[in-house]
Amino acid sequence: MDDKQPRPTPRFDTDALVRGVAMDGRVRVIAVRCDGVSRTLAENQDAGPTAAVALSRAATAALLLGATIKDRQQIGVQLNGNGPLGEIYAVADAHGRVRATVADPHADVPLRDGGVDLPAGIGAGRMTIIKRLAEDEPAFQGVTALTASNVAEDLSEYLAQSEQIESAVALGELIGPEGVTAAGGLLVQMLPGAGLPETLAMQVRLESLPPLSTFFGDGGTAADLARLLGDDVQIMDEGPVAFVCNCERERYARILVAMGPDELTSLRDEQEITECVCHFCGTRYAFDQEQMGALIYGAKLHMARLESMSN
Ligand SMILES: [Zn+2]
């Protein structure tokens, strides 16, 4: 992994991602264990059981995809289904940092056979994969229809259709009375040189994997997870993963200024404190009336500049 960027500090030592190859380098294997990420996401958003699983899977998927990008690039996984959870969005970078949010973390989704029913929570709709060269850079997007609404199969389908890379994705979690306690996943991709024999052999290996929840319960690491695929898996590198939110007051000030002076003036006049809350980490940014006055002044200057440019 790139050492120019500081590595994230994981919540647990087991929160890690490994990259490796199998079948003499013809198959790429990426595995992640991210218990701390999943627990933090659920706590930040006070998520119900279905929302906690959705956040966990989206974040795990983003971390796996993050291992396929580099430098300052970012990759987002967005699910827009018609289920009660609403939009789910996770974004990761190439260094194991991830954040995620769900529109309705308290959505009431009935259990199915006593377990979480993620497809019912997500519903039918589309998956969008969003790539950026860096934060705030324009996005490249690819969209596919949700086929299983369980994130894993949808992502496999996306990679096969949009990127034309034969891929398999497995995501899973262990759920205790207090919610998601362990989580992780695997991404297997055919590299140039791999053909039908490798694809079929990998399918057989994937189908013979134990349920990931069992694996997590036994305390396996990310490297153990990768090695479940076969004795020929070679681990190339390993790095930590963690929930990291990069929100800052300045960003919210810019969002407020972009609303324009009229909107800001009514916000200031209606309330003593205008508060912005980060959807990812729950941090609250408060602007008092005096600070709002400065932003209104900034918004007026911004408008005047735009007008002089259009004249
Ligand atoms: Zn934040």
Short mmCIF file of C-alpha atoms and ligand atoms in Angstrom, two decimals:
data_model
loop_
_atom_site.label_atom_id
_atom_site.label_comp_id
_atom_site.label_asym_id
_atom_site.label_seq_id
_atom_site.Cartn_x
_atom_site.Cartn_y
_atom_site.Cartn_z
CA MET A 1 0.00 0.00 0.00
CA ASP A 2 1.02 3.61 -0.58
CA ASP A 3 2.96 4.91 2.39
CA LYS A 4 2.72 8.58 1.42
CA GLN A 5 -0.74 8.68 2.97
CA PRO A 6 -1.05 8.08 6.71
CA ARG A 7 -2.56 4.70 7.51
CA PRO A 8 -5.85 4.71 9.36
CA THR A 9 -5.93 3.58 12.96
CA PRO A 10 -8.17 0.53 13.22
CA ARG A 11 -10.54 0.08 16.14
CA PHE A 12 -9.53 -3.58 16.51
CA ASP A 13 -6.24 -5.23 15.52
CA THR A 14 -8.22 -7.65 13.34
CA ASP A 15 -9.62 -4.80 11.19
CA ALA A 16 -7.44 -5.35 8.15
CA LEU A 17 -7.43 -5.86 4.41
CA VAL A 18 -5.17 -8.22 2.50
CA ARG A 19 -4.39 -8.40 -1.19
CA GLY A 20 -3.10 -11.52 -2.82
CA VAL A 21 -3.22 -13.78 -5.81
CA ALA A 22 -4.14 -17.39 -6.43
CA MET A 23 -3.62 -19.88 -9.24
CA ASP A 24 -0.12 -18.64 -10.05
CA GLY A 25 -1.16 -15.01 -10.30
CA ARG A 26 -4.11 -15.53 -12.62
CA VAL A 27 -6.68 -14.70 -9.95
CA ARG A 28 -6.75 -11.66 -7.68
CA VAL A 29 -7.96 -12.20 -4.11
CA ILE A 30 -8.87 -9.38 -1.73
CA ALA A 31 -10.15 -10.07 1.77
CA VAL A 32 -11.20 -7.73 4.54
CA ARG A 33 -12.27 -8.09 8.13
CA CYS A 34 -13.82 -4.89 9.47
CA ASP A 35 -15.66 -5.52 12.78
CA GLY A 36 -14.69 -2.11 14.16
CA VAL A 37 -15.85 -0.28 11.02
CA SER A 38 -19.24 -2.00 11.11
CA ARG A 39 -19.77 -1.40 14.82
CA THR A 40 -18.75 2.25 14.55
CA LEU A 41 -21.12 2.86 11.62
CA ALA A 42 -24.04 1.35 13.54
CA GLU A 43 -23.21 3.35 16.68
CA ASN A 44 -22.74 6.66 14.83
CA GLN A 45 -26.16 6.36 13.24
CA ASP A 46 -27.88 4.51 16.08
CA ALA A 47 -28.88 2.02 13.38
CA GLY A 48 -31.55 -0.65 13.72
CA PRO A 49 -30.57 -4.25 12.83
CA THR A 50 -31.36 -4.08 9.10
CA ALA A 51 -29.72 -0.68 8.67
CA ALA A 52 -26.65 -1.92 10.56
CA VAL A 53 -26.26 -4.84 8.14
CA ALA A 54 -26.80 -2.54 5.13
CA LEU A 55 -24.15 -0.09 6.39
CA SER A 56 -21.76 -2.93 7.14
CA ARG A 57 -22.13 -4.54 3.71
CA ALA A 58 -21.90 -1.28 1.76
CA ALA A 59 -18.78 -0.28 3.72
CA THR A 60 -17.22 -3.74 3.28
CA ALA A 61 -17.92 -3.61 -0.47
CA ALA A 62 -16.38 -0.12 -0.70
CA LEU A 63 -13.27 -1.29 1.20
CA LEU A 64 -12.85 -4.25 -1.19
CA LEU A 65 -13.17 -1.95 -4.21
CA GLY A 66 -10.83 0.52 -2.50
CA ALA A 67 -8.12 -2.12 -2.73
CA THR A 68 -8.37 -1.93 -6.53
CA ILE A 69 -7.73 1.85 -6.78
CA LYS A 70 -4.68 3.94 -5.87
CA ASP A 71 -3.25 7.20 -4.57
CA ARG A 72 -5.92 9.81 -3.87
CA GLN A 73 -8.72 8.01 -5.72
CA GLN A 74 -12.01 7.29 -4.01
CA ILE A 75 -14.69 4.75 -4.78
CA GLY A 76 -18.31 4.91 -3.69
CA VAL A 77 -21.03 2.27 -3.56
CA GLN A 78 -24.53 3.70 -3.74
CA LEU A 79 -27.72 1.67 -3.51
CA ASN A 80 -31.02 3.25 -4.42
CA GLY A 81 -33.81 0.80 -3.75
CA ASN A 82 -37.50 1.27 -3.05
CA GLY A 83 -37.23 -0.43 0.35
CA PRO A 84 -37.69 1.36 3.69
CA LEU A 85 -33.95 1.95 4.27
CA GLY A 86 -33.77 4.43 1.38
CA GLU A 87 -30.44 5.39 -0.14
CA ILE A 88 -27.33 3.66 1.21
CA TYR A 89 -23.94 5.12 0.41
CA ALA A 90 -20.40 4.11 1.34
CA VAL A 91 -17.14 5.61 0.13
CA ALA A 92 -13.62 4.28 0.60
CA ASP A 93 -10.14 5.27 -0.46
CA ALA A 94 -7.10 3.22 -1.44
CA HIS A 95 -5.71 3.32 2.09
CA GLY A 96 -8.43 1.52 4.03
CA ARG A 97 -10.46 4.54 5.11
CA VAL A 98 -14.22 4.22 4.74
CA ARG A 99 -17.42 6.00 5.76
CA ALA A 100 -21.06 5.15 5.08
CA THR A 101 -24.56 6.44 5.62
CA VAL A 102 -28.15 5.23 5.23
CA ALA A 103 -31.19 7.45 4.65
CA ASP A 104 -33.34 5.87 7.37
CA PRO A 105 -31.22 4.11 10.01
CA HIS A 106 -34.36 3.37 12.07
CA ALA A 107 -36.41 1.87 9.21
CA ASP A 108 -38.80 -0.77 10.45
CA VAL A 109 -38.07 -3.92 8.41
CA PRO A 110 -39.80 -7.12 9.59
CA LEU A 111 -37.44 -9.99 10.40
CA ARG A 112 -37.54 -13.07 8.22
CA ASP A 113 -37.16 -16.49 9.87
CA GLY A 114 -35.89 -14.62 12.92
CA GLY A 115 -33.10 -12.92 10.94
CA VAL A 116 -32.45 -9.61 9.21
CA ASP A 117 -34.11 -9.36 5.78
CA LEU A 118 -31.68 -7.11 3.91
CA PRO A 119 -33.28 -7.52 0.44
CA ALA A 120 -36.60 -6.32 1.90
CA GLY A 121 -34.84 -3.36 3.52
CA ILE A 122 -33.12 -2.33 0.28
CA GLY A 123 -35.87 -3.24 -2.20
CA ALA A 124 -35.64 -3.12 -5.99
CA GLY A 125 -33.69 -0.39 -7.70
CA ARG A 126 -30.17 0.36 -8.86
CA MET A 127 -26.56 0.23 -7.74
CA THR A 128 -24.18 3.00 -8.74
CA ILE A 129 -20.41 2.75 -8.43
CA ILE A 130 -18.83 6.19 -8.25
CA LYS A 131 -15.11 6.71 -8.86
CA ARG A 132 -13.22 9.93 -8.28
CA LEU A 133 -9.57 10.74 -8.93
CA ALA A 134 -9.60 12.66 -5.64
CA GLU A 135 -12.02 14.17 -3.12
CA ASP A 136 -14.21 16.84 -4.78
CA GLU A 137 -13.07 15.80 -8.27
CA PRO A 138 -15.72 14.97 -10.90
CA ALA A 139 -17.17 11.48 -10.68
CA PHE A 140 -17.20 8.61 -13.15
CA GLN A 141 -20.29 6.50 -12.62
CA GLY A 142 -21.48 3.07 -13.61
CA VAL A 143 -25.02 1.89 -12.93
CA THR A 144 -26.68 -1.52 -12.86
CA ALA A 145 -30.04 -2.79 -11.68
CA LEU A 146 -30.08 -4.47 -8.27
CA THR A 147 -30.51 -8.19 -8.84
CA ALA A 148 -30.46 -9.64 -5.31
CA SER A 149 -30.48 -6.47 -3.14
CA ASN A 150 -27.98 -8.10 -0.77
CA VAL A 151 -25.00 -5.95 -1.96
CA ALA A 152 -22.68 -8.96 -2.61
CA GLU A 153 -24.46 -10.41 -5.64
CA ASP A 154 -25.32 -6.95 -6.91
CA LEU A 155 -21.65 -5.97 -6.86
CA SER A 156 -20.59 -9.20 -8.64
CA GLU A 157 -23.18 -8.43 -11.29
CA TYR A 158 -21.99 -4.83 -11.60
CA LEU A 159 -18.36 -5.88 -12.06
CA ALA A 160 -19.29 -8.47 -14.69
CA GLN A 161 -21.58 -6.10 -16.62
CA SER A 162 -19.94 -2.70 -16.32
CA GLU A 163 -16.27 -3.53 -15.87
CA GLN A 164 -16.41 -6.82 -17.77
CA ILE A 165 -14.27 -8.51 -15.14
CA GLU A 166 -15.36 -11.97 -14.08
CA SER A 167 -15.71 -11.45 -10.32
CA ALA A 168 -17.24 -12.98 -7.25
CA VAL A 169 -18.05 -11.11 -4.07
CA ALA A 170 -18.90 -12.65 -0.70
CA LEU A 171 -19.98 -10.42 2.19
CA GLY A 172 -21.11 -11.49 5.61
CA GLU A 173 -21.51 -10.57 9.21
CA LEU A 174 -22.06 -12.04 12.63
CA ILE A 175 -25.08 -10.61 14.41
CA GLY A 176 -25.43 -10.70 18.18
CA PRO A 177 -28.15 -9.33 20.46
CA GLU A 178 -26.42 -5.92 20.32
CA GLY A 179 -26.22 -5.88 16.50
CA VAL A 180 -23.43 -6.55 14.03
CA THR A 181 -20.39 -7.74 16.00
CA ALA A 182 -18.16 -8.95 13.16
CA ALA A 183 -18.07 -8.38 9.41
CA GLY A 184 -15.97 -8.78 6.33
CA GLY A 185 -15.82 -10.02 2.79
CA LEU A 186 -13.96 -11.39 -0.16
CA LEU A 187 -13.47 -10.16 -3.72
CA VAL A 188 -12.14 -12.60 -6.28
CA GLN A 189 -11.33 -11.38 -9.79
CA MET A 190 -10.01 -13.12 -12.87
CA LEU A 191 -6.85 -11.43 -14.16
CA PRO A 192 -5.59 -11.41 -17.75
CA GLY A 193 -4.46 -14.96 -18.47
CA ALA A 194 -7.31 -16.54 -16.56
CA GLY A 195 -9.86 -18.39 -18.62
CA LEU A 196 -12.82 -20.65 -18.14
CA PRO A 197 -10.87 -23.33 -16.19
CA GLU A 198 -9.82 -20.78 -13.55
CA THR A 199 -13.32 -19.30 -13.40
CA LEU A 200 -14.91 -22.71 -12.89
CA ALA A 201 -12.31 -23.79 -10.34
CA MET A 202 -12.81 -20.58 -8.35
CA GLN A 203 -16.58 -21.04 -8.44
CA VAL A 204 -16.17 -24.48 -6.87
CA ARG A 205 -13.87 -23.07 -4.17
CA LEU A 206 -16.26 -20.19 -3.42
CA GLU A 207 -19.23 -22.53 -3.15
CA SER A 208 -17.37 -24.70 -0.66
CA LEU A 209 -16.61 -21.78 1.69
CA PRO A 210 -18.14 -22.03 5.16
CA PRO A 211 -20.76 -19.36 5.96
CA LEU A 212 -18.78 -16.18 6.74
CA SER A 213 -20.67 -15.79 10.04
CA THR A 214 -19.19 -19.11 11.24
CA PHE A 215 -15.74 -18.02 10.13
CA PHE A 216 -15.99 -14.72 12.04
CA GLY A 217 -17.23 -16.50 15.13
CA ASP A 218 -14.05 -18.61 15.10
CA GLY A 219 -11.89 -15.47 15.12
CA GLY A 220 -10.31 -15.74 11.66
CA THR A 221 -8.21 -12.84 10.31
CA ALA A 222 -8.42 -11.21 6.88
CA ALA A 223 -5.46 -13.32 5.77
CA ASP A 224 -7.18 -16.49 7.05
CA LEU A 225 -10.25 -15.47 5.06
CA ALA A 226 -8.21 -15.15 1.84
CA ARG A 227 -6.55 -18.52 2.50
CA LEU A 228 -9.95 -20.20 2.81
CA LEU A 229 -9.96 -20.08 -1.00
CA GLY A 230 -7.06 -22.49 -1.30
CA ASP A 231 -3.52 -23.44 -0.35
CA ASP A 232 -2.17 -21.60 -3.40
CA VAL A 233 -3.33 -18.16 -2.19
CA GLN A 234 -0.29 -15.89 -1.78
CA ILE A 235 -0.76 -12.79 0.37
CA MET A 236 1.02 -9.81 -1.24
CA ASP A 237 0.28 -7.08 1.30
CA GLU A 238 -1.81 -6.24 4.32
CA GLY A 239 -3.00 -2.94 5.79
CA PRO A 240 -5.40 -1.63 8.44
CA VAL A 241 -8.97 -0.47 7.74
CA ALA A 242 -10.98 2.02 9.76
CA PHE A 243 -13.98 4.29 9.76
CA VAL A 244 -12.68 7.79 9.06
CA CYS A 245 -14.86 10.83 8.44
CA ASN A 246 -13.20 13.79 6.83
CA CYS A 247 -15.97 16.28 7.54
CA GLU A 248 -14.95 19.73 8.71
CA ARG A 249 -16.64 22.97 9.68
CA GLU A 250 -15.28 24.73 6.59
CA ARG A 251 -17.12 22.32 4.27
CA TYR A 252 -20.46 23.02 6.00
CA ALA A 253 -19.80 26.76 5.85
CA ARG A 254 -19.33 26.41 2.07
CA ILE A 255 -22.56 24.40 1.76
CA LEU A 256 -24.44 27.12 3.68
CA VAL A 257 -22.94 29.92 1.54
CA ALA A 258 -24.02 28.04 -1.59
CA MET A 259 -27.66 28.24 -0.38
CA GLY A 260 -27.61 31.98 -1.14
CA PRO A 261 -28.17 35.10 1.02
CA ASP A 262 -31.99 34.96 1.13
CA GLU A 263 -32.18 31.41 2.41
CA LEU A 264 -29.39 32.08 4.93
CA THR A 265 -31.08 35.23 6.19
CA SER A 266 -34.32 33.39 6.91
CA LEU A 267 -32.41 30.59 8.64
CA ARG A 268 -30.60 33.12 10.84
CA ASP A 269 -33.80 35.00 11.68
CA GLU A 270 -35.73 31.82 12.51
CA GLN A 271 -33.27 30.32 14.99
CA GLU A 272 -30.48 31.36 17.31
CA ILE A 273 -28.28 28.49 16.20
CA THR A 274 -28.18 26.97 12.73
CA GLU A 275 -26.94 23.42 13.05
CA CYS A 276 -25.51 21.10 10.40
CA VAL A 277 -25.10 17.42 11.21
CA CYS A 278 -22.68 15.13 9.36
CA HIS A 279 -24.60 12.10 8.04
CA PHE A 280 -21.51 9.90 8.30
CA CYS A 281 -20.22 10.52 11.82
CA GLY A 282 -22.95 12.53 13.55
CA THR A 283 -20.72 15.53 14.33
CA ARG A 284 -22.77 18.70 14.84
CA TYR A 285 -21.54 22.02 13.49
CA ALA A 286 -23.30 25.01 15.04
CA PHE A 287 -23.34 28.51 13.54
CA ASP A 288 -24.65 31.34 15.78
CA GLN A 289 -26.36 34.45 14.41
CA GLU A 290 -23.15 36.44 14.23
CA GLN A 291 -21.40 33.64 12.33
CA MET A 292 -24.44 33.34 10.06
CA GLY A 293 -24.13 37.09 9.41
CA ALA A 294 -20.58 36.54 8.15
CA LEU A 295 -21.78 33.71 5.90
CA ILE A 296 -24.61 35.90 4.54
CA TYR A 297 -22.02 38.57 3.71
CA GLY A 298 -19.92 35.88 1.99
CA ALA A 299 -22.96 34.64 0.03
CA LYS A 300 -23.74 38.21 -1.15
CA LEU A 301 -20.14 38.68 -2.33
CA HIS A 302 -20.32 35.31 -4.08
CA MET A 303 -23.54 36.31 -5.88
CA ALA A 304 -22.14 39.69 -6.91
CA ARG A 305 -19.09 37.95 -8.34
CA LEU A 306 -21.27 35.52 -10.32
CA GLU A 307 -23.36 38.41 -11.68
CA SER A 308 -20.32 40.42 -12.76
CA MET A 309 -18.99 37.34 -14.54
CA SER A 310 -22.23 36.83 -16.48
CA ASN A 311 -22.40 40.51 -17.57
ZN ZN B 1 -18.38 13.51 9.67
#
